Coordinates of C-alpha atoms and ligand atoms in Angstrom, one line a residue:
M33 CA -3.6 -6.7 -8.4
A34 CA -3.8 -7.1 -12.2
E35 CA -6.7 -5.4 -14.0
G36 CA -9.9 -7.4 -14.3
I37 CA -9.0 -9.7 -11.5
Q38 CA -11.5 -9.9 -8.6
P39 CA -10.3 -10.1 -5.0
G40 CA -10.0 -13.7 -4.1
E41 CA -9.3 -14.8 -7.7
F42 CA -5.8 -16.0 -8.4
D43 CA -4.1 -14.8 -11.6
V44 CA -1.4 -17.4 -12.3
A45 CA 0.1 -15.6 -15.3
A46 CA 0.5 -12.4 -13.2
F47 CA 2.1 -14.3 -10.4
A48 CA 4.5 -16.0 -12.8
R49 CA 5.7 -12.6 -14.1
R50 CA 6.6 -11.5 -10.5
F51 CA 7.4 -14.9 -9.1
D52 CA 7.9 -14.8 -5.4
H53 CA 8.6 -18.1 -3.6
H54 CA 8.0 -16.4 -0.2
A55 CA 4.5 -15.3 -1.1
R56 CA 1.5 -16.9 0.5
E57 CA 0.0 -17.5 -3.0
Y58 CA 3.0 -19.7 -3.8
S59 CA 2.1 -22.0 -0.9
D60 CA -1.6 -22.0 -1.8
H61 CA -1.2 -22.5 -5.6
L62 CA 2.2 -24.2 -5.9
N63 CA 1.3 -26.8 -8.6
E64 CA -0.9 -24.4 -10.6
I65 CA 2.0 -21.9 -10.7
L66 CA 4.6 -24.4 -11.6
D67 CA 2.5 -26.1 -14.3
H68 CA 1.9 -22.7 -15.9
M69 CA 5.5 -21.7 -15.8
R70 CA 6.7 -25.1 -17.2
E71 CA 4.3 -24.7 -20.1
Q72 CA 4.6 -21.0 -20.8
C73 CA 8.0 -19.7 -19.5
P74 CA 10.2 -22.6 -18.4
V75 CA 13.2 -20.3 -17.9
A76 CA 11.6 -17.2 -16.4
H77 CA 13.0 -14.1 -14.9
T78 CA 11.6 -12.3 -11.8
D79 CA 12.6 -9.0 -10.4
A80 CA 11.9 -10.2 -6.8
Y81 CA 14.8 -9.9 -4.3
G82 CA 17.2 -8.3 -6.7
G83 CA 16.2 -10.6 -9.6
F84 CA 16.7 -14.3 -10.4
W85 CA 15.8 -17.0 -12.9
V86 CA 13.3 -19.7 -12.2
L87 CA 13.8 -23.1 -13.8
T88 CA 10.8 -25.4 -14.0
R89 CA 11.8 -28.1 -16.6
Y90 CA 13.5 -31.4 -15.5
E91 CA 16.3 -31.2 -18.0
D92 CA 17.2 -27.5 -17.1
V93 CA 17.2 -28.3 -13.4
L94 CA 19.4 -31.3 -14.1
Q95 CA 21.8 -29.2 -16.2
V96 CA 22.4 -26.8 -13.3
V97 CA 22.5 -29.3 -10.4
R98 CA 25.1 -31.4 -12.2
D99 CA 27.4 -28.5 -13.2
D100 CA 29.0 -27.3 -9.9
E101 CA 31.7 -25.3 -11.7
T102 CA 29.2 -23.1 -13.5
F103 CA 26.6 -23.0 -10.8
S104 CA 27.9 -22.4 -7.3
L105 CA 26.5 -22.4 -3.8
K106 CA 28.6 -19.5 -2.7
A107 CA 25.6 -17.1 -2.6
G108 CA 23.9 -19.3 -0.1
L109 CA 21.0 -21.7 -0.1
S110 CA 18.2 -19.1 -0.1
I111 CA 17.0 -16.1 -2.1
P112 CA 17.4 -13.5 -0.6
S113 CA 20.7 -14.8 0.8
N114 CA 20.5 -15.6 4.5
R115 CA 24.2 -14.8 4.9
Q116 CA 24.9 -11.4 6.4
P117 CA 28.3 -9.6 5.9
G118 CA 30.4 -10.5 8.9
D119 CA 28.7 -13.9 9.5
P120 CA 31.1 -16.7 10.5
P121 CA 31.9 -18.9 7.5
S122 CA 29.7 -22.0 7.1
F123 CA 31.2 -25.4 6.9
R124 CA 28.1 -27.4 6.1
P125 CA 28.6 -29.7 3.1
G126 CA 25.4 -28.2 1.8
D127 CA 26.9 -24.7 1.8
L128 CA 30.2 -25.4 0.1
D129 CA 31.1 -26.2 -3.5
P130 CA 32.9 -29.5 -4.2
P131 CA 35.6 -30.6 -3.6
E132 CA 35.6 -28.7 -0.3
S133 CA 32.1 -30.0 0.5
F134 CA 33.3 -33.6 0.2
K135 CA 35.7 -33.2 3.2
Y136 CA 32.7 -32.5 5.5
R137 CA 30.2 -34.8 3.8
S138 CA 32.5 -37.8 4.2
I139 CA 32.5 -37.3 8.0
L140 CA 28.7 -37.6 8.1
E141 CA 28.2 -40.4 5.6
P142 CA 28.8 -43.4 7.9
L143 CA 26.0 -42.2 10.2
V144 CA 23.4 -42.9 7.5
S145 CA 25.1 -45.8 5.6
P146 CA 23.0 -48.9 4.8
S147 CA 24.5 -50.8 7.8
A148 CA 23.9 -47.9 10.2
L149 CA 20.3 -47.6 9.1
A150 CA 19.8 -51.4 9.4
K151 CA 20.9 -51.1 13.0
L152 CA 18.6 -48.1 13.5
D153 CA 15.5 -49.8 12.1
P154 CA 14.2 -51.4 15.3
F155 CA 14.6 -48.1 17.2
V156 CA 12.6 -46.2 14.6
R157 CA 9.9 -48.9 14.7
K158 CA 9.7 -48.9 18.5
T159 CA 9.6 -45.1 18.6
A160 CA 6.7 -45.0 16.1
R161 CA 4.8 -47.7 17.9
D162 CA 5.2 -45.9 21.3
L163 CA 4.1 -42.6 19.9
V164 CA 1.0 -44.1 18.3
D165 CA 0.3 -45.8 21.6
G166 CA 0.3 -42.3 23.2
F167 CA -2.9 -41.4 21.3
V168 CA -4.5 -44.5 19.7
E169 CA -7.1 -44.9 22.5
K170 CA -8.3 -41.3 22.2
G171 CA -9.7 -41.4 18.7
E172 CA -8.0 -38.2 17.7
A173 CA -4.5 -36.8 17.2
D174 CA -2.4 -34.4 15.2
L175 CA -0.4 -36.7 13.0
V176 CA 2.3 -34.0 12.4
Q177 CA 2.7 -32.8 16.0
D178 CA 2.1 -36.1 17.8
L179 CA 3.9 -38.4 15.4
A180 CA 6.0 -37.0 12.6
V181 CA 7.6 -34.2 14.7
P182 CA 8.6 -36.3 17.8
L183 CA 9.6 -39.3 15.7
T184 CA 12.0 -37.4 13.5
A185 CA 13.3 -35.4 16.4
I186 CA 13.9 -38.4 18.7
V187 CA 15.5 -40.4 15.9
T188 CA 17.7 -37.5 14.9
L189 CA 18.9 -36.8 18.4
H190 CA 19.5 -40.5 18.9
I191 CA 21.8 -40.6 15.8
A192 CA 23.4 -37.4 17.0
G193 CA 24.1 -38.8 20.4
L194 CA 22.3 -35.9 22.1
P195 CA 19.8 -36.5 25.0
E196 CA 16.5 -37.7 23.3
Q197 CA 14.4 -36.4 26.1
D198 CA 15.3 -32.8 25.0
W199 CA 13.4 -33.3 21.7
P200 CA 10.6 -30.8 22.6
R201 CA 13.1 -28.0 23.1
H202 CA 14.7 -28.7 19.7
V203 CA 11.3 -28.8 18.0
A204 CA 9.7 -25.9 19.8
E205 CA 12.3 -23.6 18.3
R206 CA 11.7 -24.9 14.8
R207 CA 7.9 -24.8 15.0
E208 CA 8.0 -21.1 16.1
A209 CA 10.3 -20.4 13.1
N210 CA 7.8 -21.8 10.6
S211 CA 4.5 -20.6 12.0
K212 CA 3.1 -17.1 11.8
P213 CA 5.4 -14.4 10.4
L214 CA 6.6 -11.9 13.0
P215 CA 7.8 -8.3 12.6
P216 CA 11.4 -8.4 11.2
E217 CA 13.1 -7.2 14.5
E218 CA 11.2 -9.7 16.6
E219 CA 11.9 -12.4 14.1
M220 CA 15.7 -11.6 14.2
R221 CA 15.7 -11.5 18.1
R222 CA 14.1 -14.9 18.2
V223 CA 16.3 -16.3 15.5
M224 CA 19.4 -15.2 17.5
E225 CA 17.9 -16.6 20.8
R226 CA 17.2 -19.9 19.1
F227 CA 20.6 -20.1 17.5
E228 CA 22.3 -19.3 20.9
W229 CA 20.3 -22.1 22.6
S230 CA 21.2 -24.7 20.0
R231 CA 24.9 -23.5 20.0
R232 CA 25.1 -23.9 23.7
A233 CA 23.4 -27.3 23.6
Y234 CA 25.9 -28.5 20.9
L235 CA 28.9 -27.1 22.8
D236 CA 27.8 -28.7 26.0
A237 CA 27.5 -32.0 24.3
W238 CA 31.0 -31.6 22.9
E239 CA 32.5 -30.9 26.4
K240 CA 30.7 -33.9 27.9
Q241 CA 31.5 -36.3 25.1
R242 CA 35.2 -35.5 25.1
E243 CA 35.3 -37.5 28.3
N244 CA 32.3 -39.8 27.8
P245 CA 31.5 -40.2 24.1
V246 CA 28.2 -41.7 22.9
E247 CA 29.9 -44.2 20.7
G248 CA 28.8 -44.1 17.0
G249 CA 26.9 -40.8 17.5
L250 CA 27.3 -37.6 15.4
V251 CA 28.9 -35.6 18.3
A252 CA 31.5 -38.3 19.0
R253 CA 32.3 -38.5 15.2
L254 CA 32.8 -34.8 15.0
I255 CA 35.1 -34.8 18.0
D256 CA 37.3 -37.5 16.4
A257 CA 37.0 -36.0 12.8
R258 CA 40.0 -34.5 11.0
V259 CA 39.8 -32.1 8.1
D260 CA 43.1 -31.5 6.3
G261 CA 44.7 -33.4 9.1
R262 CA 43.5 -31.2 12.0
P263 CA 40.5 -31.4 14.3
L264 CA 37.3 -29.4 13.6
T265 CA 37.1 -25.8 14.7
E266 CA 34.2 -24.7 16.9
D267 CA 32.5 -23.0 13.8
E268 CA 32.9 -26.1 11.7
Y269 CA 31.4 -28.3 14.5
I270 CA 28.4 -26.0 15.0
S271 CA 27.8 -25.7 11.2
M272 CA 27.8 -29.4 10.8
M273 CA 25.5 -30.1 13.8
I274 CA 23.0 -27.6 12.4
N275 CA 23.1 -29.1 8.9
F276 CA 22.5 -32.6 10.2
V277 CA 20.0 -31.9 13.0
V278 CA 17.9 -29.3 11.3
G279 CA 18.1 -31.1 7.9
G280 CA 16.8 -34.2 9.5
L281 CA 13.8 -32.8 11.2
E282 CA 11.5 -30.6 9.1
T283 CA 11.7 -32.0 5.6
T284 CA 10.6 -35.5 6.6
Q285 CA 7.8 -34.1 8.8
A286 CA 6.6 -32.0 5.9
L287 CA 6.7 -35.1 3.6
L288 CA 4.6 -37.2 6.0
G289 CA 2.0 -34.4 6.6
S290 CA 1.3 -33.9 2.9
S291 CA 1.2 -37.7 2.3
W292 CA -1.3 -38.3 5.1
V293 CA -3.6 -35.5 3.8
H294 CA -3.4 -36.8 0.3
L295 CA -4.3 -40.4 1.3
A296 CA -7.2 -39.2 3.5
R297 CA -8.6 -37.3 0.5
N298 CA -8.1 -40.3 -1.8
P299 CA -9.5 -43.3 0.1
Y300 CA -9.2 -45.7 -2.8
Q301 CA -5.5 -45.0 -3.1
R302 CA -5.2 -45.3 0.7
E303 CA -7.0 -48.6 0.7
D304 CA -4.9 -49.9 -2.2
L305 CA -1.7 -49.1 -0.2
R306 CA -3.1 -50.6 3.0
Q307 CA -3.9 -53.8 1.2
N308 CA -0.4 -53.9 -0.4
L309 CA 2.0 -52.8 2.2
D310 CA 4.8 -54.4 0.3
L311 CA 4.5 -51.5 -2.1
M312 CA 5.4 -49.0 0.6
P313 CA 9.0 -48.3 -0.6
A314 CA 7.6 -47.4 -4.1
A315 CA 4.7 -45.5 -2.5
V316 CA 7.1 -43.4 -0.5
E317 CA 9.1 -42.5 -3.7
E318 CA 5.8 -41.3 -5.2
M319 CA 5.1 -39.2 -2.1
L320 CA 8.5 -37.7 -2.4
R321 CA 7.9 -37.0 -6.1
C322 CA 4.4 -35.5 -5.7
F323 CA 4.8 -33.5 -2.4
S324 CA 8.5 -32.4 -2.7
P325 CA 8.9 -31.0 0.8
Q326 CA 11.8 -28.8 -0.3
P327 CA 10.3 -27.3 -3.4
G328 CA 13.5 -25.7 -4.8
L329 CA 16.9 -24.3 -4.1
P330 CA 19.2 -21.7 -5.8
R331 CA 22.7 -21.5 -7.3
I332 CA 24.7 -18.6 -8.7
A333 CA 26.3 -18.6 -12.1
T334 CA 30.1 -18.3 -12.0
R335 CA 30.3 -17.5 -15.8
D336 CA 28.1 -16.6 -18.7
T337 CA 26.2 -19.6 -19.9
A338 CA 22.9 -20.7 -21.5
I339 CA 19.9 -22.7 -20.2
G340 CA 17.1 -23.7 -22.5
G341 CA 18.3 -21.2 -25.1
Q342 CA 18.3 -18.3 -22.5
T343 CA 21.6 -16.5 -21.7
I344 CA 22.4 -16.5 -18.0
R345 CA 25.1 -14.0 -17.0
E346 CA 27.9 -14.5 -14.5
G347 CA 26.6 -13.4 -11.1
E348 CA 22.9 -14.1 -11.8
K349 CA 21.0 -16.5 -9.6
V350 CA 18.9 -19.4 -10.7
F351 CA 16.3 -21.1 -8.7
M352 CA 15.9 -24.9 -9.4
S353 CA 12.3 -26.0 -8.8
W354 CA 12.5 -29.7 -7.8
A355 CA 8.8 -29.7 -7.3
S356 CA 8.2 -28.6 -10.9
A357 CA 10.8 -30.9 -12.4
N358 CA 9.0 -33.8 -10.7
R359 CA 5.9 -33.0 -12.6
D360 CA 7.4 -32.5 -16.0
A361 CA 5.5 -34.6 -18.6
A362 CA 8.7 -34.9 -20.6
K363 CA 10.2 -37.0 -17.9
F364 CA 7.2 -38.7 -16.1
D365 CA 4.2 -40.4 -17.7
D366 CA 1.0 -38.9 -16.6
P367 CA 2.8 -36.8 -14.0
D368 CA -0.3 -35.5 -12.2
R369 CA -1.3 -39.1 -11.2
F370 CA -0.3 -40.3 -7.8
D371 CA 0.8 -43.9 -8.6
I372 CA 2.2 -46.1 -5.9
R373 CA 3.4 -48.5 -8.6
R374 CA 5.3 -45.9 -10.6
K375 CA 8.5 -47.3 -12.1
P376 CA 11.0 -45.8 -12.8
N377 CA 10.6 -42.8 -10.5
R378 CA 13.7 -40.6 -10.9
H379 CA 12.4 -37.6 -8.9
L380 CA 14.7 -34.8 -8.0
T381 CA 13.3 -34.3 -4.5
F382 CA 16.7 -35.1 -2.9
G383 CA 18.6 -33.1 -5.6
T384 CA 21.3 -35.1 -7.4
G385 CA 25.1 -34.9 -8.1
A386 CA 27.6 -33.7 -5.6
H387 CA 25.1 -32.5 -3.1
L388 CA 22.6 -35.4 -3.3
C389 CA 20.8 -35.4 0.0
L390 CA 22.8 -37.2 2.6
G391 CA 19.8 -38.1 4.7
R392 CA 17.7 -39.5 1.9
N393 CA 17.7 -43.1 3.2
L394 CA 17.0 -42.1 6.7
T395 CA 13.9 -40.2 5.4
R396 CA 12.9 -43.3 3.4
L397 CA 13.2 -45.5 6.5
E398 CA 11.2 -43.1 8.8
A399 CA 8.5 -42.4 6.2
Q400 CA 8.0 -46.1 5.4
I401 CA 7.7 -47.0 9.1
C402 CA 5.4 -44.1 10.0
M403 CA 3.1 -44.6 7.0
T404 CA 2.8 -48.3 7.8
E405 CA 2.1 -47.6 11.5
V406 CA -0.7 -45.2 10.6
L407 CA -2.3 -47.3 7.9
T408 CA -2.4 -50.4 10.0
R409 CA -3.3 -48.9 13.4
L410 CA -5.6 -46.0 12.3
P411 CA -7.0 -47.4 9.1
D412 CA -10.0 -45.2 9.0
Y413 CA -8.4 -41.9 10.0
R414 CA -10.1 -38.8 8.6
V415 CA -8.5 -35.4 8.4
V416 CA -10.2 -32.5 10.2
E417 CA -9.9 -30.2 7.2
E418 CA -10.7 -27.0 9.0
G419 CA -7.8 -27.7 11.5
L420 CA -5.2 -28.1 8.8
E421 CA -2.4 -25.6 9.1
R422 CA 0.0 -25.0 6.2
I423 CA 3.5 -23.8 6.5
P424 CA 2.9 -20.2 5.4
D425 CA 6.3 -19.6 3.6
S426 CA 7.1 -22.5 1.2
S427 CA 10.3 -21.1 -0.1
T428 CA 12.3 -23.9 1.3
L429 CA 9.7 -26.1 3.1
Y430 CA 6.3 -27.2 1.7
G431 CA 3.8 -29.0 3.9
Y432 CA 1.7 -28.8 7.1
L433 CA 2.4 -27.7 10.6
S434 CA -0.6 -29.5 11.8
V435 CA -2.7 -32.4 10.4
P436 CA -5.5 -33.1 13.0
V437 CA -7.3 -36.4 12.4
T438 CA -10.1 -38.5 14.0
F439 CA -10.4 -42.3 13.9
T440 CA -11.9 -45.3 15.6
P441 CA -10.0 -45.7 18.8
G442 CA -7.7 -48.7 19.0
R443 CA -5.6 -50.6 21.5
K444 CA -2.1 -49.9 22.6
A445 CA 0.5 -52.2 21.1
G446 CA 3.3 -51.8 23.7
Ligands
LIG90 C1 12.1 -35.4 2.8 C2 13.3 -35.2 3.4 C3 14.4 -34.5 2.8 C4 14.5 -33.7 1.7 C5 13.4 -33.3 0.7 C6 15.9 -33.2 1.5 C7 16.3 -32.5 0.4 C8 17.6 -32.2 0.2 C9 18.2 -31.6 -1.0 C10 17.3 -31.2 -2.2 C11 19.5 -31.6 -0.9 C12 20.5 -31.0 -2.0 C13 20.7 -29.6 -1.8 C14 21.5 -28.9 -2.9 O1 21.6 -29.5 -4.0 O2 21.9 -27.8 -2.8 C15 19.8 -32.1 0.4 C16 21.1 -32.1 0.9 C17 21.4 -32.5 2.2 N1 20.5 -33.1 3.1 FE1 18.6 -33.5 2.8 N2 16.6 -33.7 2.6 C18 15.8 -34.5 3.4 C19 16.1 -35.2 4.5 C20 17.4 -35.1 5.1 C21 17.7 -35.7 6.3 C22 16.8 -36.6 7.1 C23 19.0 -35.3 6.6 C24 19.9 -35.6 7.8 C25 19.9 -36.7 8.4 C26 19.5 -34.5 5.5 C27 20.7 -33.9 5.4 C28 21.2 -33.3 4.3 C29 22.6 -32.9 4.1 C30 23.7 -32.9 5.2 C31 22.7 -32.3 2.8 C32 23.9 -31.7 2.2 C33 24.7 -32.7 1.4 C34 25.8 -32.1 0.6 O3 25.7 -31.0 0.2 O4 26.8 -32.9 0.3 N3 18.4 -34.3 4.6 N4 18.7 -32.5 1.1

């Protein structure tokens, strides 16, 4: 701890000098840290995890994310890298540089096209209504665990063409991964077990659907897909399943949790939105901007270059903070204000360029429906503050594991 700092006090300048996106302080003081860095050291270097640069200004983040030749994904999507020597190669579009990534991305795109989502809309609405029916008479619920988690899981499995009733198994694995940190060997054992369970479930679906495809589902698409004129290999199939199924679950849950907490703490804003539900699409954009569930991602420099006047050498990693870019006053008027009428709102929460989030419109659909359902059916919900449980490591996911609420009991709609 820096000299003169009392236990319990947070020294933002000291944290910025040894920036560590896995640290608990990063979760607890995210915006304070990012605001400080954007002002004081917008292109900052940290020695953590072998050293990397942290970019906090909108323009600098944009420079990197738009330049796939200079800034590559080949060192993985996390710092430190989650790739081990000897790991099978990944074929997720989100792990490959273009043009290779496009071959895989184009297979997934029809699943979340505007027409596919228009067809999905009634299913999402019915699922949200049924889930709220499950607790509306009780006067209490955990909005993340009882609504956001099952909704996103059931919808994702539905799109994938996997059995929807298996959703608790898919989710139990993920929740465990995000809750209390375990000793590294135990963590590794569980990760392997989880991976093995998912792999078997995906392979089982492949076998069954070769005979009886769930038409229009992800598994059936992957069975029929061709890359360079040949069918997918097993590794390619598993990578793409993981990318779509895992990508679809946690980020949207995190967005919803943070948004419900914010609206409960700001009752005038909540009431404004409740009275003006036609503003929901713009309100969800503002939630995405303010509560960026994936706060940042890295790239590695493939050649010497410069960002914001700072030389970046070939082989050095840069961490793009979407969460900070979204609060940059050079881009957004009054960036600290949560404004459901904000226009334009060009946040970077879904990234941009070649890797622009594939599932963004699915998230928008789920979030708009879920928020509307809660605001209309639990209009006076209050958050049980002492029961809030934050995801302890916000390196790639920022939000809550648990948002307990109480409210005046209502009637079932179904
Ligand atoms: C709030 C919700 C979400 C957030 C914040 C989010 C964030 C992101 C970001 C920032 C990227 C770009 C990564 C990069 O530039 O390296 C990305 C890519 C991706 N996302 Fe999302 N995502 C969300 C929801 C979803 C959903 C629901 C799905 C699946 C249905 C999904 C699937 C993907 C895929 C497949 C990619 C890789 C695209 C490519 O590289 O071509 N995401 N996401």
